[in-house]
Short mmCIF file of C-alpha atoms in Angstrom, two decimals:
data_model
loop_
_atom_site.label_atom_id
_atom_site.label_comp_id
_atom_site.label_asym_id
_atom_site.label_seq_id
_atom_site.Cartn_x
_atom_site.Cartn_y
_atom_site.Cartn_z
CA UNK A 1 -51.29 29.42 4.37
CA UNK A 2 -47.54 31.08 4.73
CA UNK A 3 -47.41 34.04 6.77
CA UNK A 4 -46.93 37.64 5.51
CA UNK A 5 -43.94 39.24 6.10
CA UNK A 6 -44.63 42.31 8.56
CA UNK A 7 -45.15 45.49 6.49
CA UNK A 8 -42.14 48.47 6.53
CA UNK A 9 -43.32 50.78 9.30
CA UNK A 10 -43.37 53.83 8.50
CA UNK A 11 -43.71 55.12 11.62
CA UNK A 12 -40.59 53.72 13.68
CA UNK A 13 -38.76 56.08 14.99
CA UNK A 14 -35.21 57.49 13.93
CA UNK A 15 -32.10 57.42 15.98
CA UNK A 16 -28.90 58.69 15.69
CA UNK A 17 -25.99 57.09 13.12
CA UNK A 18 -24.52 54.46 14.83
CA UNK A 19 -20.87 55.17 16.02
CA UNK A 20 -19.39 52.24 14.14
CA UNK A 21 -20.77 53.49 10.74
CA UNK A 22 -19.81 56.90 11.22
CA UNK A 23 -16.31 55.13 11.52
CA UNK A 24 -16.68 53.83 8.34
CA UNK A 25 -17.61 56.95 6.81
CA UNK A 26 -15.25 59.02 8.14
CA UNK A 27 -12.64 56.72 6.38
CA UNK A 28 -14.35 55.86 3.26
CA UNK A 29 -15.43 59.24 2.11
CA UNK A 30 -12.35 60.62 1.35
CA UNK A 31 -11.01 57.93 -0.76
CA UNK A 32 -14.61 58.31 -2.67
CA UNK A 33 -14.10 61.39 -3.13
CA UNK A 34 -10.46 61.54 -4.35
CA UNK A 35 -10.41 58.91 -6.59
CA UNK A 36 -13.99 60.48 -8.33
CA UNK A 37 -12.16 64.29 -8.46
CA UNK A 38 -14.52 65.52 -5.90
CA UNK A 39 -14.20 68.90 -4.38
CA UNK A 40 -15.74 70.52 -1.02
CA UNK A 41 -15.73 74.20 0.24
CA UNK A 42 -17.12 74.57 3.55
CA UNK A 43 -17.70 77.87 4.21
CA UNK A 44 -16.47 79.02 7.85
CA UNK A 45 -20.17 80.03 9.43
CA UNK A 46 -20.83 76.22 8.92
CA UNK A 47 -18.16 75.62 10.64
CA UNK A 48 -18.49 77.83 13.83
CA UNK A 49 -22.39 76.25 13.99
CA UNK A 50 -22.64 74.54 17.40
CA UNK A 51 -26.53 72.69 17.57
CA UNK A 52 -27.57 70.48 14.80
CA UNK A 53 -28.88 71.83 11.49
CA UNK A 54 -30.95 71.18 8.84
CA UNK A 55 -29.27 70.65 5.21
CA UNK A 56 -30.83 71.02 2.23
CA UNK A 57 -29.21 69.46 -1.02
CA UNK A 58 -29.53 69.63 -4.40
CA UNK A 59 -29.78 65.86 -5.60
CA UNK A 60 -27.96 64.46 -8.71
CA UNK A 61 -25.75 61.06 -7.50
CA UNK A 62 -24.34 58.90 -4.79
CA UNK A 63 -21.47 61.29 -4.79
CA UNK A 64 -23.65 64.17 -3.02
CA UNK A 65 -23.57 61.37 -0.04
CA UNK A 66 -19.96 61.30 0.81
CA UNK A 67 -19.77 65.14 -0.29
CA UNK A 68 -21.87 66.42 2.38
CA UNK A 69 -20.34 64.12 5.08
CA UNK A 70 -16.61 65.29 3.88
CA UNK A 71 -17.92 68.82 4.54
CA UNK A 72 -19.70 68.75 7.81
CA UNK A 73 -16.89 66.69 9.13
CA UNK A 74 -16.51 65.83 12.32
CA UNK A 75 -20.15 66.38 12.29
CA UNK A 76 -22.59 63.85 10.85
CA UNK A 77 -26.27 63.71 9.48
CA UNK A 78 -28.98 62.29 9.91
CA UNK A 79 -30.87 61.62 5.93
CA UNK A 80 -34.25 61.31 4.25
CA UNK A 81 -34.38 58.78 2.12
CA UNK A 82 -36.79 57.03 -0.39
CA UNK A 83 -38.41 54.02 1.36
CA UNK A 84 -37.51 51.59 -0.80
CA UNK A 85 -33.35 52.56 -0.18
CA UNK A 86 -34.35 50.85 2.88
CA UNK A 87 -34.54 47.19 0.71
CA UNK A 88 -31.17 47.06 1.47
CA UNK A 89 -31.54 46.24 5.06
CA UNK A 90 -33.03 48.22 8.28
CA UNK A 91 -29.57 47.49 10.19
CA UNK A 92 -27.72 49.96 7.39
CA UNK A 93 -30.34 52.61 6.85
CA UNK A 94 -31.56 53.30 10.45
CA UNK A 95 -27.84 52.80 11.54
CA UNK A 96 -26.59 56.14 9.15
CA UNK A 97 -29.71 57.81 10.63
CA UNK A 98 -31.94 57.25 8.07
CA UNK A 99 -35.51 58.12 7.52
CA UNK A 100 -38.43 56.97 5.12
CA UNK A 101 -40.12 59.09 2.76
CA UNK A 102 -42.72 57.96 0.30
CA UNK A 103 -42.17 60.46 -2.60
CA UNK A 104 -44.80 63.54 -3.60
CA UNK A 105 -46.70 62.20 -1.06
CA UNK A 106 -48.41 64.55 1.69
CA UNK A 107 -48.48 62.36 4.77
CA UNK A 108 -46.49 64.58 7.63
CA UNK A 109 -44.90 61.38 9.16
CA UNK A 110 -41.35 62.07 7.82
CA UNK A 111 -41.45 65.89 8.88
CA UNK A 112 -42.51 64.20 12.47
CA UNK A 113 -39.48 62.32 12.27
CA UNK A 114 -37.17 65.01 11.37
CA UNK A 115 -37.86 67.22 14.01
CA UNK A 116 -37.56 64.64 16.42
CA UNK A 117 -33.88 64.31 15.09
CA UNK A 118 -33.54 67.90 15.07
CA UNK A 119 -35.32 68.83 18.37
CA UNK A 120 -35.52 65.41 20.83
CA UNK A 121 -31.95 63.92 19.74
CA UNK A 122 -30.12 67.34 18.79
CA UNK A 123 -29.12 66.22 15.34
CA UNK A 124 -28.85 67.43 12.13
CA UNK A 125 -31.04 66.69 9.18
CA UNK A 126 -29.95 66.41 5.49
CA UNK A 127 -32.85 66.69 3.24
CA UNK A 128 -32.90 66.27 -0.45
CA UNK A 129 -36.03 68.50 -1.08
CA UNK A 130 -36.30 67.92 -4.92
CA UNK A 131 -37.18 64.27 -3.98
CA UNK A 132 -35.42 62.89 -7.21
CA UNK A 133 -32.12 62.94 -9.15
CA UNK A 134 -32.14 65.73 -11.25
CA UNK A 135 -33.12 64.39 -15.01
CA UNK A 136 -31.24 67.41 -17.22
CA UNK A 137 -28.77 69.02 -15.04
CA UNK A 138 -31.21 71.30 -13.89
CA UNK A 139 -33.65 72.70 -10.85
CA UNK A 140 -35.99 70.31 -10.81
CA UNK A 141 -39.73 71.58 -8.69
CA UNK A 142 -39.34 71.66 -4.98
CA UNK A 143 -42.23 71.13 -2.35
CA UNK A 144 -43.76 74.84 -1.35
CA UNK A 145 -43.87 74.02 1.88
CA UNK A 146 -40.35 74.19 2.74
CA UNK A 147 -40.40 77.28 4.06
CA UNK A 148 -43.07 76.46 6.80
CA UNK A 149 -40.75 73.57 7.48
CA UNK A 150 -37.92 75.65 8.07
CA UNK A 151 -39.45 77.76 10.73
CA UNK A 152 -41.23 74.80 12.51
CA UNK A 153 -37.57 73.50 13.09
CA UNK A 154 -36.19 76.60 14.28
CA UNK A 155 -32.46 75.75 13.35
CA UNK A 156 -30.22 77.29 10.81
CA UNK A 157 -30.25 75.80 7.17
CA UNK A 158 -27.15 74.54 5.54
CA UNK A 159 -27.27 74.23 1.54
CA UNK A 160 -25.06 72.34 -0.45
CA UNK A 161 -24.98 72.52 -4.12
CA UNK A 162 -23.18 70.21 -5.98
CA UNK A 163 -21.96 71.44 -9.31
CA UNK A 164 -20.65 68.43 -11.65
CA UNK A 165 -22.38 65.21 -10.25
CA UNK A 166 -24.75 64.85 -12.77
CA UNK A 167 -22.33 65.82 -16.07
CA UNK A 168 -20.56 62.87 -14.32
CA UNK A 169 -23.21 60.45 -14.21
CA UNK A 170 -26.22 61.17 -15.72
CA UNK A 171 -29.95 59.67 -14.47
CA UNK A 172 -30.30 58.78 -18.27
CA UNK A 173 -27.06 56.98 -17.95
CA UNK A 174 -25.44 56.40 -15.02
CA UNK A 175 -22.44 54.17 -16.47
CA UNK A 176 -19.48 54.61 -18.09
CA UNK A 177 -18.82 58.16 -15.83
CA UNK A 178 -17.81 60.85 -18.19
CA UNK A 179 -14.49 61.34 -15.15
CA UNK A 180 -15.05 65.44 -14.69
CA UNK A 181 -14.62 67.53 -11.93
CA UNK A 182 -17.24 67.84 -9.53
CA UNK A 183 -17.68 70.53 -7.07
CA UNK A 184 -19.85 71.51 -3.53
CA UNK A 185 -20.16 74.29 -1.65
CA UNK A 186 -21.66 74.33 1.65
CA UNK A 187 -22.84 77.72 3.41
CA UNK A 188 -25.50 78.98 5.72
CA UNK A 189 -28.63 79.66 4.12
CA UNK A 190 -31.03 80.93 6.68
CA UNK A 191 -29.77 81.45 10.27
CA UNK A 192 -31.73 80.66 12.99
CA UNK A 193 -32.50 84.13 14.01
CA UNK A 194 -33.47 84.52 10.36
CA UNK A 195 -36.04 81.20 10.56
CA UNK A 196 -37.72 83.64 13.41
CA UNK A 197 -37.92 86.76 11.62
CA UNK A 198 -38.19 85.89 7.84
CA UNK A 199 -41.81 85.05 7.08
CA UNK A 200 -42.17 80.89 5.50
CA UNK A 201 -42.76 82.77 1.84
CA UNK A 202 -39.41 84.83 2.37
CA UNK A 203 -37.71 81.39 3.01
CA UNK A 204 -39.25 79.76 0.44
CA UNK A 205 -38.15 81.95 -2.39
CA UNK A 206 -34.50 82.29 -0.82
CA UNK A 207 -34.32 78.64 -0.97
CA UNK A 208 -35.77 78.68 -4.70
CA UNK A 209 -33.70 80.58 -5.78
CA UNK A 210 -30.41 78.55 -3.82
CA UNK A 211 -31.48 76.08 -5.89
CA UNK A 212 -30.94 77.29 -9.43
CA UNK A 213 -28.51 75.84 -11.59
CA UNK A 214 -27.39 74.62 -15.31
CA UNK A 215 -24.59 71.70 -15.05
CA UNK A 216 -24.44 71.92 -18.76
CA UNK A 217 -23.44 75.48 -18.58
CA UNK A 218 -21.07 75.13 -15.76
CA UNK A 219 -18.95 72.58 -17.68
CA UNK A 220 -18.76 75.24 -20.91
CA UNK A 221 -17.79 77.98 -18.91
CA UNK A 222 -15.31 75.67 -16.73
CA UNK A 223 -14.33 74.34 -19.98
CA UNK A 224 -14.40 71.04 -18.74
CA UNK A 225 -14.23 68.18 -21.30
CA UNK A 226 -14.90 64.55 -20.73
CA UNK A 227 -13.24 62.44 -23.13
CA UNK A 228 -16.01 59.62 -22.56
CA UNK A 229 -16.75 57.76 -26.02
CA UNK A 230 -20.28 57.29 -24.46
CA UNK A 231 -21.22 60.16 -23.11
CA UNK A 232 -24.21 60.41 -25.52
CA UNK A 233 -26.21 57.08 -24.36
CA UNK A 234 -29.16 57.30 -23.01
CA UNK A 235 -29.21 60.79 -24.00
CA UNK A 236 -33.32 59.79 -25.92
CA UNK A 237 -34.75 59.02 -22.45
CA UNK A 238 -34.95 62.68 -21.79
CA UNK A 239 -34.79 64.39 -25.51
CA UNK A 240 -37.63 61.74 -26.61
CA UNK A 241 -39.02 64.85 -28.64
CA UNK A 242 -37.79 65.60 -32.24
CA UNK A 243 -37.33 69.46 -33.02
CA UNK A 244 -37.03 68.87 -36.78
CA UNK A 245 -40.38 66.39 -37.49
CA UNK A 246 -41.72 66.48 -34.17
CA UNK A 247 -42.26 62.97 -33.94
CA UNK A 248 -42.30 61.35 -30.27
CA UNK A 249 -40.57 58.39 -29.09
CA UNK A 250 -38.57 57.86 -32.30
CA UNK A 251 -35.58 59.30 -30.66
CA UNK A 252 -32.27 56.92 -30.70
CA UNK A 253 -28.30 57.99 -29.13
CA UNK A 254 -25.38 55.55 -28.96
CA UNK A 255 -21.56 56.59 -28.37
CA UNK A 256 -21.64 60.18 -29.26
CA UNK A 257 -24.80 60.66 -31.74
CA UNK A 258 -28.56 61.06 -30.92
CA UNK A 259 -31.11 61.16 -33.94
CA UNK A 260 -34.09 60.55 -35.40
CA UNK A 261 -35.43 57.01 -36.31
CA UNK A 262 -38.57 59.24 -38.10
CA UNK A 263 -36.58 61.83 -40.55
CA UNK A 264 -32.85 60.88 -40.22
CA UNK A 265 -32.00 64.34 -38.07
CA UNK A 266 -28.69 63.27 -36.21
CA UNK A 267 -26.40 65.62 -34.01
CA UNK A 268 -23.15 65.11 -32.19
CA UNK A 269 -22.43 65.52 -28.57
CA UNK A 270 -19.15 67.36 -28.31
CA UNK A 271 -16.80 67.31 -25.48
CA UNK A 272 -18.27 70.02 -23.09
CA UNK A 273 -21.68 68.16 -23.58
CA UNK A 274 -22.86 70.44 -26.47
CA UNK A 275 -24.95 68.93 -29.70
CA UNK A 276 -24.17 69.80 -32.61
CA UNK A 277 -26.29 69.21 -36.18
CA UNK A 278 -24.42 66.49 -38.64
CA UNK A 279 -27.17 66.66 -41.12
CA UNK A 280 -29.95 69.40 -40.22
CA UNK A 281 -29.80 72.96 -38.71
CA UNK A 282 -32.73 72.66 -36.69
CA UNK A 283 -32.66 71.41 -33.13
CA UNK A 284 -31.26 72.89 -29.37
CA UNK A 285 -27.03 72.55 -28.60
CA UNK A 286 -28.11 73.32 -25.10
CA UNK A 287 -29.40 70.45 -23.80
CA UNK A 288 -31.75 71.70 -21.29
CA UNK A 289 -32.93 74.06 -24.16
CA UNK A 290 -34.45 71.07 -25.67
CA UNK A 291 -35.87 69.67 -22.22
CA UNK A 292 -37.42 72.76 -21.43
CA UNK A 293 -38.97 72.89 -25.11
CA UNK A 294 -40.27 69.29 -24.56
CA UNK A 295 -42.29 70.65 -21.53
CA UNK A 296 -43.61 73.49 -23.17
CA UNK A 297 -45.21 71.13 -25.42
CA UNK A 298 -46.65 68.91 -23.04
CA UNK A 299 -47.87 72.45 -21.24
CA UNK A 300 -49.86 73.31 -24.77
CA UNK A 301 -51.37 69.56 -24.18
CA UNK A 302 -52.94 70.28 -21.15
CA UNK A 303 -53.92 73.78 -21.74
CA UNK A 304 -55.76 72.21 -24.61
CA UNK A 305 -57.27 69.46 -22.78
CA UNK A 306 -56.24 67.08 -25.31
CA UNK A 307 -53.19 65.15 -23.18
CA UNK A 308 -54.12 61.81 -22.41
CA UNK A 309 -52.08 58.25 -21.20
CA UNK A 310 -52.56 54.47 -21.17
CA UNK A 311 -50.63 51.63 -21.05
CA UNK A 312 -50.56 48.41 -19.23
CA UNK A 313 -48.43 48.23 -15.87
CA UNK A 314 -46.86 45.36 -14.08
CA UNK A 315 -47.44 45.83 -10.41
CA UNK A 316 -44.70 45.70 -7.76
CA UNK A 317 -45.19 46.47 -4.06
CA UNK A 318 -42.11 47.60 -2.24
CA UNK A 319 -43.65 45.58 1.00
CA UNK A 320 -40.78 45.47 3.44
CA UNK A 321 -37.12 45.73 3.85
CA UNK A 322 -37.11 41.66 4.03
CA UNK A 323 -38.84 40.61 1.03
CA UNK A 324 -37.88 43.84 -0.84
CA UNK A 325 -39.85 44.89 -4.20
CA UNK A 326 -42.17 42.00 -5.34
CA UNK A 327 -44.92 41.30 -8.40
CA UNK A 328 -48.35 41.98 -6.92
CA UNK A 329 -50.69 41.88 -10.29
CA UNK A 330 -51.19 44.03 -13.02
CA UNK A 331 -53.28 46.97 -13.90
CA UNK A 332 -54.17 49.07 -16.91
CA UNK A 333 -53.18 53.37 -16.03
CA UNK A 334 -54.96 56.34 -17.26
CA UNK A 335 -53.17 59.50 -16.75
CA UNK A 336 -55.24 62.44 -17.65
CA UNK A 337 -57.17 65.40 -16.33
CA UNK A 338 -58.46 63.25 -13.20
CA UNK A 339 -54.89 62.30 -12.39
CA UNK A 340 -53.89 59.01 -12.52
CA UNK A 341 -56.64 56.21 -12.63
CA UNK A 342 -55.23 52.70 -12.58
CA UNK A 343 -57.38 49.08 -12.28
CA UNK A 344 -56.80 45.94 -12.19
CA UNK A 345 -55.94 42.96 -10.02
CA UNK A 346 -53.66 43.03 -6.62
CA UNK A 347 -53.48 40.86 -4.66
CA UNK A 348 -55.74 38.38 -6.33
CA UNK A 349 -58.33 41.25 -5.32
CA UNK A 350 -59.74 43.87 -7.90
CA UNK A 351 -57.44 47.29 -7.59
CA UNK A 352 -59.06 51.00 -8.00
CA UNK A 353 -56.82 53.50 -7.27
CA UNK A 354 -57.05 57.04 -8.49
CA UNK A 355 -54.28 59.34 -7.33
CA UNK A 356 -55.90 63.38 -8.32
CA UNK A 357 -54.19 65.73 -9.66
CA UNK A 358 -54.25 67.98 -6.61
CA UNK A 359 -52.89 65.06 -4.86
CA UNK A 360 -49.47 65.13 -7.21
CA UNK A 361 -47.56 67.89 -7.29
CA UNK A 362 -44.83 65.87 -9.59
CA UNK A 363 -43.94 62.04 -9.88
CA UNK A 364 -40.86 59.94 -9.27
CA UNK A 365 -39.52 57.71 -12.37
CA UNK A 366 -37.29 55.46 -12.86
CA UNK A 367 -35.47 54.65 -16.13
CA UNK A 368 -34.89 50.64 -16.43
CA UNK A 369 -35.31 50.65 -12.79
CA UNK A 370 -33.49 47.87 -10.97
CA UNK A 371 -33.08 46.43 -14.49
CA UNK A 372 -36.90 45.41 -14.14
CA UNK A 373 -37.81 48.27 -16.68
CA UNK A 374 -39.40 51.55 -16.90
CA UNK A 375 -41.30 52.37 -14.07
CA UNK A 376 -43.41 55.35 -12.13
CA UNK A 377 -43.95 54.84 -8.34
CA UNK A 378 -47.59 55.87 -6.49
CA UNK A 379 -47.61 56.12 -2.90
CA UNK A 380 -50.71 55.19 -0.63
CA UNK A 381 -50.91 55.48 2.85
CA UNK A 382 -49.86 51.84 3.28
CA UNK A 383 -47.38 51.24 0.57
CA UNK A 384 -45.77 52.37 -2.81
CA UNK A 385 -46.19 50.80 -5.77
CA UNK A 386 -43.96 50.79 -8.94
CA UNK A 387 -45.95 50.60 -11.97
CA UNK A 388 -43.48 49.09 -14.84
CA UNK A 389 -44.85 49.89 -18.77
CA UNK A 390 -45.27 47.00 -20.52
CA UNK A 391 -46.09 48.59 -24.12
CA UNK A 392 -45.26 52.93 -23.71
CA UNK A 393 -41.79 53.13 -25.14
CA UNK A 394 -39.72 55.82 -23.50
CA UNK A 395 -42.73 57.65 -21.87
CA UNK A 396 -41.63 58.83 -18.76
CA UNK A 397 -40.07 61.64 -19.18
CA UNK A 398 -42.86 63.26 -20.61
CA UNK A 399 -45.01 61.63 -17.49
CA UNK A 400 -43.01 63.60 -15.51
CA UNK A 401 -43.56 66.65 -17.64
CA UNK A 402 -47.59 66.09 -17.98
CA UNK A 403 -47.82 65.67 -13.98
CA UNK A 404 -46.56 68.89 -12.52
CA UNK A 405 -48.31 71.06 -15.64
CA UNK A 406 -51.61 69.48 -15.09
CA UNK A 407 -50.80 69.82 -11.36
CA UNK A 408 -50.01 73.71 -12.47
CA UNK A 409 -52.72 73.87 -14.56
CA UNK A 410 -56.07 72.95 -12.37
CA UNK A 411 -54.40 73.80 -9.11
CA UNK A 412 -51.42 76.18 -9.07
CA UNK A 413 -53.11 78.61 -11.31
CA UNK A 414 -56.41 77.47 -9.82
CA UNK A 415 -58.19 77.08 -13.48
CA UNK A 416 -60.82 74.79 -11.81
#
């Protein structure tokens, strides 16, 4: 019988970026940066910090990477990362200081691991607390437990927002870049004394409200165009909604144009990322107008008790950083009221796994991930598993939607 590869460990320690990579970065990120118009203001009480620091950073593309480091410099980080980053190789991830994180899940190991950064190795932390790339531009739901986190570590908080990254290069299309300027500012959030005498609710809203922001109207009132003849691909993996027939799922965009497969409805993406009606009157120019409506209408759904979810699911297990992401089994998933319900075979072994909706606060998905498909990832205390649709055309986005209202619904608001 061949031998199972040894499972990622979770539980290894960090250690500091390796001196040869910081090297690297040092003379890589400004190139990066420069020949993708990137732009970092570092404001001086960053500066004149002397320990290490925690960071906390909105999240939209690779570029926040190199915009952080280019900011901090000579200073480096230390970065929490999605466990499966780490499939391309242990050597790489640990050596930039790297640290696992199974997303929306509630095991404390990472927050073990970054204080040990921050307190054992004197090191600072960056920390991309939305746990995603943004999907619309937008403030996407942070963890509320930040706050508690902040005053456990007892060191000042950094935050960097980045202001153009997604405009750029857009989750529901990362390729061609629409070439704009993007922009980061780095300042000191919460000073140390302040982590003592704020209470973890006072931090929480003050980083909250740090993170607030519309890309889409940042570009309109920068006035800054992208000449990209593409820039409206993809655009139906988040706007899967139609405002005129309200038909979901029929959504199509190519070049410059998203419409309608249903009633014909088409509109035009302009050059500062507006849409604009070619043969109806109805719809949102705003683009996270028309997200936002597209979650009030999952929010009715739930309210209602009448949103409900099934499809088939391919099963991959990201198992290690050696064998990577590999086909497990398959499994039908029920996402509902009780969360998400999925059985089937693993393994060669019958799989029952129920993930509540208590347990959930929001869930990470992937559009065409790794060119494998569309896919949702569950963490267990062992593993996480991406669950690829097999038959649900363009669901995910309203996945994500359903998740963090139902997660509003019977636990925020405590209606159960």
């Amino acid at each position: 019988m061949k031998k199972q590869p040894k499972r990622f460990d979770m539980n290894r320690k960090p250690n500091k970026p390796k001196w040869y990579l910081k090297v690297v970065e040092a003379i890589a990120c400004p190139f990066y940066l420069m020949f993708n118009n990137g732009h970092i203001k570092t404001d001086k009480a960053v500066k004149k910090l002397k320990g290490p620091y925690l960071i906390l950073s909105t999240h939209a593309s690779f570029m926040d990477f190199p915009m952080i480091l280019k900011g901090i410099f000579p200073k480096n980080t230390g970065w929490v990362m999605s466990v499966e980053e780490f499939r391309r190789g242990d050597w790489l991830m640990y050596g930039i200081g790297g640290m696992p994180k199974r997303k929306f899940d509630h095991s404390i190991v990472t927050v073990k691991h970054m204080l040990y950064m921050l307190k054992t190795l004197k090191h600072t932390v960056t920390l991309y607390p939305e746990a995603r790339f943004s999907l619309a531009g937008i403030n996407e739901r942070l963890d509320g437990a930040l706050g508690k986190l902040c005053k456990k570590a007892n060191v000042p908080v950094v935050m960097c927002k980045a202001m153009g990254n997604f405009v750029n290069s857009p989750q529901w299309s990362k390729h061609p870049y629409r070439k704009i300027r993007q922009e980061c500012e780095l300042y000191v959030l919460v000073t140390k004394e302040e982590t003592e005498t704020l209470s973890a609710e006072e931090i929480q809203e003050r980083i909250e409200k740090a993170f607030e922001r519309d890309e889409y109207k940042w570009q309109v009132e920068r006035n800054l165009h992208t000449k990209c003849k593409q820039r409206a691909d993809g655009l139906y993996r988040i706007l899967y909604k139609c405002p005129v027939c309200g038909k979901e799922f029929k959504m199509r965009s190519e070049g410059v144009n998203l419409w309608c497969d249903e009633c014909g409805a088409k509109w035009e993406m302009d050059t500062l990322s507006r849409l604009h009606g070619v043969n109806t009157d109805k719809g949102f120019s705003h683009i996270p107008d028309w997200y936002r409506w597209e979650r009030e209408e999952v929010r009715k759904e739930v309210e209602s008790g009448t949103y409900h979810f099934e499809d088939d699911v391919r099963v991959e297990d990201y198992y290690s950083t050696k064998v990577g992401l590999i086909p497990v089994g398959d499994a039908h998933v029920v996402h509902d009221q009780n969360g998400f319900t999925i059985t089937g075979t693993v393994d060669g072994q019958p799989f029952n796994l129920n993930k509540s909706v208590a347990s959930m606060y929001s869930v990470h998905i992937e559009y065409d991930f790794l060119n494998r498909g569309d896919a949702f990832d569950i963490a267990t205390d062992k593993t996480t598993y991406f669950m690829f649709l097999k038959t649900a055309e363009n669901y995910l986005t309203k996945m994500h939607f359903a998740t963090e209202e139902l997660y509003d619904f019977y636990v925020r608001n405590k209606k159960v």
